Tab-separated table of C-alpha atoms and ligand atoms in Angstrom:
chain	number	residue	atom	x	y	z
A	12	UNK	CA	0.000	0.000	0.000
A	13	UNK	CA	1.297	3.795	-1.092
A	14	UNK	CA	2.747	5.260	1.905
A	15	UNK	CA	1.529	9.122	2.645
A	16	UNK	CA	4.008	11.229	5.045
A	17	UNK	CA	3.628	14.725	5.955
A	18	UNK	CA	7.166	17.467	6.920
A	19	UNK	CA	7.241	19.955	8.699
A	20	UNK	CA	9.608	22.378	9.676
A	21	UNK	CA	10.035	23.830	12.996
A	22	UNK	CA	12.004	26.606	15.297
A	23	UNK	CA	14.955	29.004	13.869
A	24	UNK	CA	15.441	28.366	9.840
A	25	UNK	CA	18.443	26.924	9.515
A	26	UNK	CA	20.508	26.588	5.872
A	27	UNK	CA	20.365	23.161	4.930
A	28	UNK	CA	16.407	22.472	5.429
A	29	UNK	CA	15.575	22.367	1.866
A	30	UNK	CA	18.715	20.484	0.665
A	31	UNK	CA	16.967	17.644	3.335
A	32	UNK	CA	13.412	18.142	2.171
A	33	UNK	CA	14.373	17.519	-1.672
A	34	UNK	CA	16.458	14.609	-0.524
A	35	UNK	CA	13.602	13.081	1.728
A	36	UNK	CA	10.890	14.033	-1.111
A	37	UNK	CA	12.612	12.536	-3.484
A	38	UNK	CA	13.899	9.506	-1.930
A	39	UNK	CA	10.838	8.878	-0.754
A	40	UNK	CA	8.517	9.131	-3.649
A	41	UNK	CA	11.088	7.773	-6.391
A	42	UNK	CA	12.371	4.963	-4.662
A	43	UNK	CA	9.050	4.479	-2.553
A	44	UNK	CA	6.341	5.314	-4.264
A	45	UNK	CA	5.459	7.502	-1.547
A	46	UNK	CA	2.975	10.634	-1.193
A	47	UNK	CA	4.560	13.884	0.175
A	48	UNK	CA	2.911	16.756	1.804
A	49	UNK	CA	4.167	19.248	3.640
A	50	UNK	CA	3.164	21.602	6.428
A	51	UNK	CA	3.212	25.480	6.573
A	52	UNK	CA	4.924	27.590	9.026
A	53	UNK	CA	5.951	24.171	11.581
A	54	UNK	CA	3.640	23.141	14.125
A	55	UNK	CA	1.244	25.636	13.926
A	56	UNK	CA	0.387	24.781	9.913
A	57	UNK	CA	-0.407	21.196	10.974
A	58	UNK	CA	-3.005	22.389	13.691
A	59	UNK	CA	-4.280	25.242	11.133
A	60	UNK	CA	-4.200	22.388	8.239
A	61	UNK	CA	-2.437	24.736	6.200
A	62	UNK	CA	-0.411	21.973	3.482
A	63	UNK	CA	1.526	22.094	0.045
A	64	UNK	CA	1.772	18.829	-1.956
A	65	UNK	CA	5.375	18.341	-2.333
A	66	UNK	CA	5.737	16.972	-5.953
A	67	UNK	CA	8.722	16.394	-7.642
A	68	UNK	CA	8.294	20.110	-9.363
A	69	UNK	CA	7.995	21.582	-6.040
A	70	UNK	CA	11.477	19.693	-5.450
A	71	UNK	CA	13.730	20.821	-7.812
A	72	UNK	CA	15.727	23.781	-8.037
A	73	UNK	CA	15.737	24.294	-3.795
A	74	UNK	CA	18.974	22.225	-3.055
A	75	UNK	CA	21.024	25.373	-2.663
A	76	UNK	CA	17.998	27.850	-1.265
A	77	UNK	CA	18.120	29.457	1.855
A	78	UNK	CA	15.570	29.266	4.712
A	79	UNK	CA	12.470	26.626	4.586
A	80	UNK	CA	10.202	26.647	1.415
A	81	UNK	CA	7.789	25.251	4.217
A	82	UNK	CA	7.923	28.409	6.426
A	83	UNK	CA	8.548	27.962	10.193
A	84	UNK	CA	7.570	29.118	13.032
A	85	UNK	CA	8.708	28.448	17.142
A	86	UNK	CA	4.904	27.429	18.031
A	87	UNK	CA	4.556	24.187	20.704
A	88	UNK	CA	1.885	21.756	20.083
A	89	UNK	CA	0.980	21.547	24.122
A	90	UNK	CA	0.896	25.780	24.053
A	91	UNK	CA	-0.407	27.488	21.686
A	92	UNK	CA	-0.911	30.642	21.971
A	93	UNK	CA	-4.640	31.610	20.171
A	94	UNK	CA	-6.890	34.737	20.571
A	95	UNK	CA	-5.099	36.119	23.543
A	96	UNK	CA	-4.558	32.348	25.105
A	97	UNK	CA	-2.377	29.602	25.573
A	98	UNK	CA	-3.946	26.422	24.552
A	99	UNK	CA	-2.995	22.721	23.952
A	100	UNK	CA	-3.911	21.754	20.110
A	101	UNK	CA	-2.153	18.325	20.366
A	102	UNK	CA	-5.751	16.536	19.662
A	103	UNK	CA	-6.492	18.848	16.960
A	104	UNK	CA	-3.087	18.334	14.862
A	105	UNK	CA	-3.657	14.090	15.594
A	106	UNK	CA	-6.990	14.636	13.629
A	107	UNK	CA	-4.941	16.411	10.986
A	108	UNK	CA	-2.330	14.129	10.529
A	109	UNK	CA	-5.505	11.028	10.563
A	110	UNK	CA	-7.520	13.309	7.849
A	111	UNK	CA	-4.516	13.275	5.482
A	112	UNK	CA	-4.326	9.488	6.129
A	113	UNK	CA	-0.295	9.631	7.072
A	114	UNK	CA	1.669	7.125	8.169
A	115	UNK	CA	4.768	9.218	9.228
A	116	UNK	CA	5.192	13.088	10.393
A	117	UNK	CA	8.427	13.842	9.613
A	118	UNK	CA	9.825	16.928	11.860
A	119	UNK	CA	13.038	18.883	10.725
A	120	UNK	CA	14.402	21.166	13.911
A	121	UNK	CA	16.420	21.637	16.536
A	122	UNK	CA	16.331	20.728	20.418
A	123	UNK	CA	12.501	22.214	21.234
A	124	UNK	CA	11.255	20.480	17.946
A	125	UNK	CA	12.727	17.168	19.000
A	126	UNK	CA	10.957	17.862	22.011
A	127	UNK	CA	7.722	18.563	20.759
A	128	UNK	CA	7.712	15.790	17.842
A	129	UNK	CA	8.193	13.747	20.882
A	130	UNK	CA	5.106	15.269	22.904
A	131	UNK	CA	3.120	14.329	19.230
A	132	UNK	CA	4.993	11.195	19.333
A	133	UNK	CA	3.202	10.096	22.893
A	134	UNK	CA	-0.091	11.151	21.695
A	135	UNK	CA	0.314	8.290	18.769
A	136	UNK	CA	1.687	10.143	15.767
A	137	UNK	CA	4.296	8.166	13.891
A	138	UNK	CA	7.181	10.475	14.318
A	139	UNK	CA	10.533	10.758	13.083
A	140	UNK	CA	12.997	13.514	13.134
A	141	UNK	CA	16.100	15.318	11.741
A	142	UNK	CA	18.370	17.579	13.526
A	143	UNK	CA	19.026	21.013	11.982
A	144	UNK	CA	20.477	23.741	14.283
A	145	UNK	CA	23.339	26.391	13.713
A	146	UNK	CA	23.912	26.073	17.244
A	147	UNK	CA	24.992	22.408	16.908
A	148	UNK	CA	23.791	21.361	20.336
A	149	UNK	CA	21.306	18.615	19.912
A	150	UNK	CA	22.154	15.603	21.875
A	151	UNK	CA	22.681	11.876	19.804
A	152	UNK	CA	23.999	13.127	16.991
A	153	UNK	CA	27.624	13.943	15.514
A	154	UNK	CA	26.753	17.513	13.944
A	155	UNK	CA	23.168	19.045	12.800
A	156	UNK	CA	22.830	20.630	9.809
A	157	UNK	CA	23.128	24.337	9.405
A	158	UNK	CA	26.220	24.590	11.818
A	159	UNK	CA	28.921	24.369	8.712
A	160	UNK	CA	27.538	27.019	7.129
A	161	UNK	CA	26.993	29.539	10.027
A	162	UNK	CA	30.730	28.297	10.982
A	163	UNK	CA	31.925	29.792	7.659
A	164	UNK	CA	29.894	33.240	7.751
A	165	UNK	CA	31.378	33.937	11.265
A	166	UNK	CA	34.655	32.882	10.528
A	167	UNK	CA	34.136	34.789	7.532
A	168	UNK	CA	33.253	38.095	9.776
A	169	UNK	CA	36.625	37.570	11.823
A	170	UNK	CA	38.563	37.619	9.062
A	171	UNK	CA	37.153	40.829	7.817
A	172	UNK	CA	37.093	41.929	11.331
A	173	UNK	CA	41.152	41.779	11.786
A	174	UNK	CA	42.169	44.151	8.792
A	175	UNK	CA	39.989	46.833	10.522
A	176	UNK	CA	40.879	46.186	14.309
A	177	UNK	CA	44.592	46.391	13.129
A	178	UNK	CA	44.104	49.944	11.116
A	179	UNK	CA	42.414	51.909	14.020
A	180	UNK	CA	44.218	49.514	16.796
A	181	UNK	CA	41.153	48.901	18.350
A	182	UNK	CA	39.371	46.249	20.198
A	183	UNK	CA	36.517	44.726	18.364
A	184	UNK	CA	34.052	42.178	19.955
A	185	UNK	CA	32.106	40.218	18.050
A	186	UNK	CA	28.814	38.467	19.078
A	187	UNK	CA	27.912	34.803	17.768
A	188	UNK	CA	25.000	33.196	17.951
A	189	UNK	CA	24.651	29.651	19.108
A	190	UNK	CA	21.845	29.916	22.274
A	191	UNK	CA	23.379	28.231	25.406
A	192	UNK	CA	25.932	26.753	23.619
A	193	UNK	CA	29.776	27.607	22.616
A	194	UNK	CA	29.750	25.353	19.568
A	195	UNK	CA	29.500	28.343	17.047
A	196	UNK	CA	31.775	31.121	18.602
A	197	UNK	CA	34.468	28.542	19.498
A	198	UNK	CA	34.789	27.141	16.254
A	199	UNK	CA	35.120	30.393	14.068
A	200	UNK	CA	36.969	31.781	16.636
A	201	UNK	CA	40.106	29.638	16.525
A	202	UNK	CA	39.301	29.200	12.874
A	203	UNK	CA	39.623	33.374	12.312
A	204	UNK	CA	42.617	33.156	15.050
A	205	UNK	CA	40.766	35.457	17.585
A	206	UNK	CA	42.557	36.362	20.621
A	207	UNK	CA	39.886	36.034	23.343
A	208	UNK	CA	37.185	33.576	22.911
A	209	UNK	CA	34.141	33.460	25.903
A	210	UNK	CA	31.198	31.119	25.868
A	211	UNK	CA	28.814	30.231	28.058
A	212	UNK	CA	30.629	26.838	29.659
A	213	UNK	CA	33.317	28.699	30.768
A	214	UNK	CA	32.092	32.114	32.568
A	215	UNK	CA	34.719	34.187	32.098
A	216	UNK	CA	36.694	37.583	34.424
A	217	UNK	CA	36.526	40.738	32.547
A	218	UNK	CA	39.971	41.055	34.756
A	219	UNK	CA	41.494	38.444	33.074
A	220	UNK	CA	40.309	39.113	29.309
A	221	UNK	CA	41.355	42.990	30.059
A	222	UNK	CA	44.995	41.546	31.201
A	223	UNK	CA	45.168	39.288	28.394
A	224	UNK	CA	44.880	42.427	25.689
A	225	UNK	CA	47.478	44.500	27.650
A	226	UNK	CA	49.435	41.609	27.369
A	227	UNK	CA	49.488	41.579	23.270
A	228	UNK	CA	49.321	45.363	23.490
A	229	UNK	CA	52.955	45.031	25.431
A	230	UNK	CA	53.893	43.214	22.605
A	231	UNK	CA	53.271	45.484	20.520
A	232	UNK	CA	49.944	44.131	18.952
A	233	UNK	CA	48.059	46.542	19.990
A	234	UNK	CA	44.738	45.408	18.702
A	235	UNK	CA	42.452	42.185	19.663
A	236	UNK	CA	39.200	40.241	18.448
A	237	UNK	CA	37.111	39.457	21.403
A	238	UNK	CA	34.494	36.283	19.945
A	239	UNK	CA	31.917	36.075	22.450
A	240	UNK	CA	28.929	33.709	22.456
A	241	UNK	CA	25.812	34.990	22.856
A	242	UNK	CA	25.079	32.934	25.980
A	243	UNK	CA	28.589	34.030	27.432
A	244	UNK	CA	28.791	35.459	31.219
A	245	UNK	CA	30.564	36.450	33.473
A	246	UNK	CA	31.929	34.584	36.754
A	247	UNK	CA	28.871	36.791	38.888
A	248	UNK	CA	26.651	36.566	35.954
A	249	UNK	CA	26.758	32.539	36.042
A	250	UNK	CA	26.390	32.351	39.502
A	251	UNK	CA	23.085	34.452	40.228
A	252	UNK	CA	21.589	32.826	37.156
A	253	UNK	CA	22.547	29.282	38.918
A	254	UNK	CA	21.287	30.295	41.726
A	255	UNK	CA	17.999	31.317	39.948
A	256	UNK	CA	17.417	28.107	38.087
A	257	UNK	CA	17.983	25.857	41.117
A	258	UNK	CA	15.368	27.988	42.946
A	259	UNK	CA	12.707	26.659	39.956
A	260	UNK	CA	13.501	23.111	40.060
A	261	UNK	CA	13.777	22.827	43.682
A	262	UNK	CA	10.431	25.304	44.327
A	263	UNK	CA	7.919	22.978	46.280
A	264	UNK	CA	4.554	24.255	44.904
A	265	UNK	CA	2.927	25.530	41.874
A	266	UNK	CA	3.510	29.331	43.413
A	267	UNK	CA	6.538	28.877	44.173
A	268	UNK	CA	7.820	27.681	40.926
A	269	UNK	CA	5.574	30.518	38.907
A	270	UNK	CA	7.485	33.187	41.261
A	271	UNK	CA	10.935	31.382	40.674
A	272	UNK	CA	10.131	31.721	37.094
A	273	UNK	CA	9.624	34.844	36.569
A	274	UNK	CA	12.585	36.108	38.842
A	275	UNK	CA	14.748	34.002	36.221
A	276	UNK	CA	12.966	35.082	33.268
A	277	UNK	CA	13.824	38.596	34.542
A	278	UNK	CA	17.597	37.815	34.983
A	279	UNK	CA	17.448	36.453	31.420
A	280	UNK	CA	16.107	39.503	29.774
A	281	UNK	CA	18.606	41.407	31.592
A	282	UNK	CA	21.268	39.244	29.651
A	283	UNK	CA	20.513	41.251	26.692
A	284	UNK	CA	23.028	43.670	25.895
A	285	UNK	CA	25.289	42.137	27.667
A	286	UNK	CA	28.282	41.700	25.104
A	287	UNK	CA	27.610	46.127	24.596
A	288	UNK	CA	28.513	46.242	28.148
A	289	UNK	CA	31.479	43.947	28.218
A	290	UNK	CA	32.987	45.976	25.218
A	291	UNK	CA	32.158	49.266	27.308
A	292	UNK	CA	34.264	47.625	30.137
A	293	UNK	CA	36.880	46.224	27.940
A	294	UNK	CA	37.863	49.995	26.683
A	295	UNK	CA	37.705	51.408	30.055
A	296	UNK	CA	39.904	48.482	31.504
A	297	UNK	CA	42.644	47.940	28.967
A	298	UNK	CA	42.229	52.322	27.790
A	299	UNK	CA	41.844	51.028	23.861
A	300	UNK	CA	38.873	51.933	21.997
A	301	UNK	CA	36.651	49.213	21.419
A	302	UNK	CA	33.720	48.758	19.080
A	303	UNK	CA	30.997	46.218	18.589
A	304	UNK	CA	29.782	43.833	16.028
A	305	UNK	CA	26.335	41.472	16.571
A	306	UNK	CA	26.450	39.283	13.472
A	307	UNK	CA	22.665	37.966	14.664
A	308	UNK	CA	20.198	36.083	11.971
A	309	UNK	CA	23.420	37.175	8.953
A	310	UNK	CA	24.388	33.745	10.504
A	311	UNK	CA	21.055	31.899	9.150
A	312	UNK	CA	20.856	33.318	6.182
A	313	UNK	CA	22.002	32.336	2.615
A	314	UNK	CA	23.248	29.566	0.782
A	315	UNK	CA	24.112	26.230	2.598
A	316	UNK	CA	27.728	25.181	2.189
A	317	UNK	CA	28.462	21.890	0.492
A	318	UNK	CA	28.906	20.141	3.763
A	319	UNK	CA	25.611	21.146	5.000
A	320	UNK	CA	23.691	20.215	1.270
A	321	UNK	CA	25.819	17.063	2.026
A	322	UNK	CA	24.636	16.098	5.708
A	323	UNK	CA	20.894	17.064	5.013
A	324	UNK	CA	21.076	14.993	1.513
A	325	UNK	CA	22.393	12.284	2.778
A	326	UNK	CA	20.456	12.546	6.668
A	327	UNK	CA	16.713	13.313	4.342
A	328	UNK	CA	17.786	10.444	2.218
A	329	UNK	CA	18.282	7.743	5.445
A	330	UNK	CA	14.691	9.341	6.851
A	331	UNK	CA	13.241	7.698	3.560
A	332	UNK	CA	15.073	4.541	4.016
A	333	UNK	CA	13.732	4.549	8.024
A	334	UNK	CA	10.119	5.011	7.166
A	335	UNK	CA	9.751	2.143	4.546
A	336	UNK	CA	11.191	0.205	7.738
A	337	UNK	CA	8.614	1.503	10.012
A	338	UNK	CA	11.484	2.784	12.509
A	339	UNK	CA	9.226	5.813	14.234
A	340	UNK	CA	10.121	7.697	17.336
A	341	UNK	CA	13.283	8.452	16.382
A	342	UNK	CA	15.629	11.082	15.326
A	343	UNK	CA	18.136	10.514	12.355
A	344	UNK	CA	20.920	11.111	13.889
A	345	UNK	CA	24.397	12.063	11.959
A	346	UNK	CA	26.898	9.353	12.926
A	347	UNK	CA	30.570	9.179	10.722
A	348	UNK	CA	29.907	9.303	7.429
A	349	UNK	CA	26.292	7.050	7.939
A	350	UNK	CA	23.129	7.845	9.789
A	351	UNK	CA	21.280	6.371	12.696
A	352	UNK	CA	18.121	6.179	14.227
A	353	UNK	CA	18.143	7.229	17.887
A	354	UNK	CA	15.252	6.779	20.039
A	355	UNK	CA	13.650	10.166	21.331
A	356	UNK	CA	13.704	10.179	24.750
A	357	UNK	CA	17.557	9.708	24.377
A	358	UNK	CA	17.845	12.675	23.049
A	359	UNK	CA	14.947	15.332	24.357
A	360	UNK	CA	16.350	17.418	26.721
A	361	UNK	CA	19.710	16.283	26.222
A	362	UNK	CA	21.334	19.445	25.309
A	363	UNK	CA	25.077	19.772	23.644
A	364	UNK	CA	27.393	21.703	24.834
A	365	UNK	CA	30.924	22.125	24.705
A	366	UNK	CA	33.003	19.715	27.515
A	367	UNK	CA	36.069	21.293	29.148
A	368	UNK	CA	38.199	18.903	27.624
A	369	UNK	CA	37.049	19.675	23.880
A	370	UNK	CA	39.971	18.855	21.757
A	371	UNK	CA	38.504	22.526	20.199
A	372	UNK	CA	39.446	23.754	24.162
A	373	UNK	CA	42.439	22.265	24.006
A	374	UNK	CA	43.681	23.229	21.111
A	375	UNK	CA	42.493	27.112	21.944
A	376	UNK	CA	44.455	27.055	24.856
A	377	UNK	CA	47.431	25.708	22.742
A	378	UNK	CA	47.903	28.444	20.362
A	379	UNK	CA	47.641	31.412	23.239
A	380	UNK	CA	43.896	32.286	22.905
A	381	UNK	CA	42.510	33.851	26.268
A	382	UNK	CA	38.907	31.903	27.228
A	383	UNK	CA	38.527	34.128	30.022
A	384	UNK	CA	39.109	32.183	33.020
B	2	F6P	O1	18.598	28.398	17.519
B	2	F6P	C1	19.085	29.164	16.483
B	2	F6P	C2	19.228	30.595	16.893
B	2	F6P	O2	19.717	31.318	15.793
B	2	F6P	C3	20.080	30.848	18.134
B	2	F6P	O3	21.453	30.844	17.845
B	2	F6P	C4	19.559	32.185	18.581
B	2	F6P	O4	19.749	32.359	19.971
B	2	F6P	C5	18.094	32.102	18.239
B	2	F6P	O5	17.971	31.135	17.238
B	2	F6P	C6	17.497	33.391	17.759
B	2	F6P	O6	16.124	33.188	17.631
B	2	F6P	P1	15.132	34.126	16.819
B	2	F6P	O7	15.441	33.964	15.352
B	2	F6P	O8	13.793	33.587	17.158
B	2	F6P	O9	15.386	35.505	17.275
């Protein structure tokens, strides 16, 4: 019998998504026979029924696209937020998937889609997933797709960065993306030879970075790029925001936990504009004048590299090859050069970050570069 799936895509676009949609589509009706649809705008186009049939027309030509010919949005099934309220439309998006008659919802995101195609997953929707994320931090998998290509336009950014610190002898920070994670600012930093590199596993001393510039300035380079993650902090920073996220999980009622909350939601917001301070502190602390750079969503954008049109082929291609075998509840995971299908509670909530003993750490420390602690 013809198999029907349905794709969605979910969370921040990512380069890469339509490289794995053509793959999947195509895999999966060619060598198949299957039907395609897909879903508009992620989650919230499978509760609104809002579909496109994905025929091999609709295929071609997107390999090298930008962005998600699906749309996407960062709706959750289990809160929705409709007319002013927050509402659970898991029921209603199971009747959407049954009315199409699909045997497979295939979900293309990062860490909160995994988690959500799981939620979908327990209310009896054939599942599967692939991970796409610039941030590279979803758990069970070798890289997700999206990450090479952000890699390159931040490395990209140093590079151009240098010629311009080095005229006016200035400091320059630049901000990277990459959430809670370091993946993204560590790699393009030591790959456009910064000379300070913070990110949010290792909360770093303005003291120390400061030091570390007066250093090359007594050296006579008397300039510095300062990568900073988006999620960096400082030594205080880290500590009061601990402090704040122990206080939810260990709150003992409902109350409790709402007030705990919104004390760290607070904290949070106050994050922003934090890398504008640090630069503010870095010129008054080290007496060189220091400008900022937020490369932000220039980081999503664009063209996929080759590696990425590579990983999402070849990842879409395996999702084909997992559905004809009925393997559901499971991410396709990237694993070597192959793929694998990893079970989704071993990878919801599982979060990648960078570990202290990174051979990317390691090799940072190596060459001289200051990581702020
Ligand atoms: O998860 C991808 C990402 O680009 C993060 O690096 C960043 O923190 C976030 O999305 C930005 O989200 P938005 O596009 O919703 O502002």
């Amino acid at each position: 019998m013809t198999k029907s799936i349905g794709i969605l895509t979910a969370g921040g676009d990512s380069p890469g998504l339509n490289s794995a949609i053509r793959a999947l589509g195509k895999t999966a009706q060619e060598l198949y026979g299957m039907e395609v649809i897909g879903f508009r705008d992620g989650f919230r186009g499978l509760m609104e029924n809002r579909t496109i049939r994905l025929k091999s027309e609709n295929l071609s030509g997107i390999l090298t696209i930008g962005g998600t010919i699906l749309g996407t949005s960062r709706d959750k099934p289990h809160r929705m937020p409709i007319g002013g309220q927050v509402m659970d439309m898991r029921d209603v998006m199971v009747d959407n998937y049954h009315k199409h008659h699909l045997d497979a919802l295939v979900c293309l995101g990062g860490g909160g889609t995994q988690k959500n195609a799981y939620r979908l997953m327990q209310k009896g929707i054939n599942v599967i997933t692939l991970p796409k994320t610039i941030d590279n931090d979803v758990g069970g998998t070798d890289v997700t797709f999206g990450f090479d290509t952000a890699l390159g336009i931040a490395t990209e950014a140093i590079d151009r960065l240098h010629s311009t610190a080095h005229s006016h002898h200035r400091i320059i920070v630049v901000e990277i993306m990459g959430h809670n994670a370091g993946w993204l600012a560590l790699g393009a930093g030591i790959a456009g030879g910064a000379d300070v590199i913070l990110i949010p596993e290792i909360p770093y001393d303005v003291k120390v970075v400061a030091q570390a510039i007066r250093q090359r300035s007594r050296a006579g380079k008397n300039f510095s790029i300062v990568a900073v993650s988006e999620g960096a902090m400082s030594l205080d920073d880290a500590k009061i925001l601990r402090r704040a996220r122990e206080k939810v999980e260990k709150a003992e009622n409902k109350e409790a936990r709402k007030k705990a909350k919104t004390k760290l939601a607070e904290l949070e917001k106050q994050h922003v504009g934090n890398t504008l301070r640090l630069t503010n502190r870095l010129e008054e602390l080290t007496g060189l004048e220091s400008r900022l750079t937020i490369l932000g969503h220039l980081q999503r954008g664009g063209t996929p590299s080759a590696a990425d049109r590579l990983l999402a082929s070849r990842l879409g291609t395996a999702c084909a090859h997992f559905i004809s075998e009925g393997k559901f509840g499971v991410m396709v995971a990237a694993r070597g050069d192959g793929a694998e299908a990893v079970p989704l509670d071993q990878v919801v909530g599982r979060r990648k970050t960078v570990p202290l003993d990174h051979p990317w750490i390691v090799s940072a420390r190596g060459v001289g570069t200051c990581l702020g602690d």
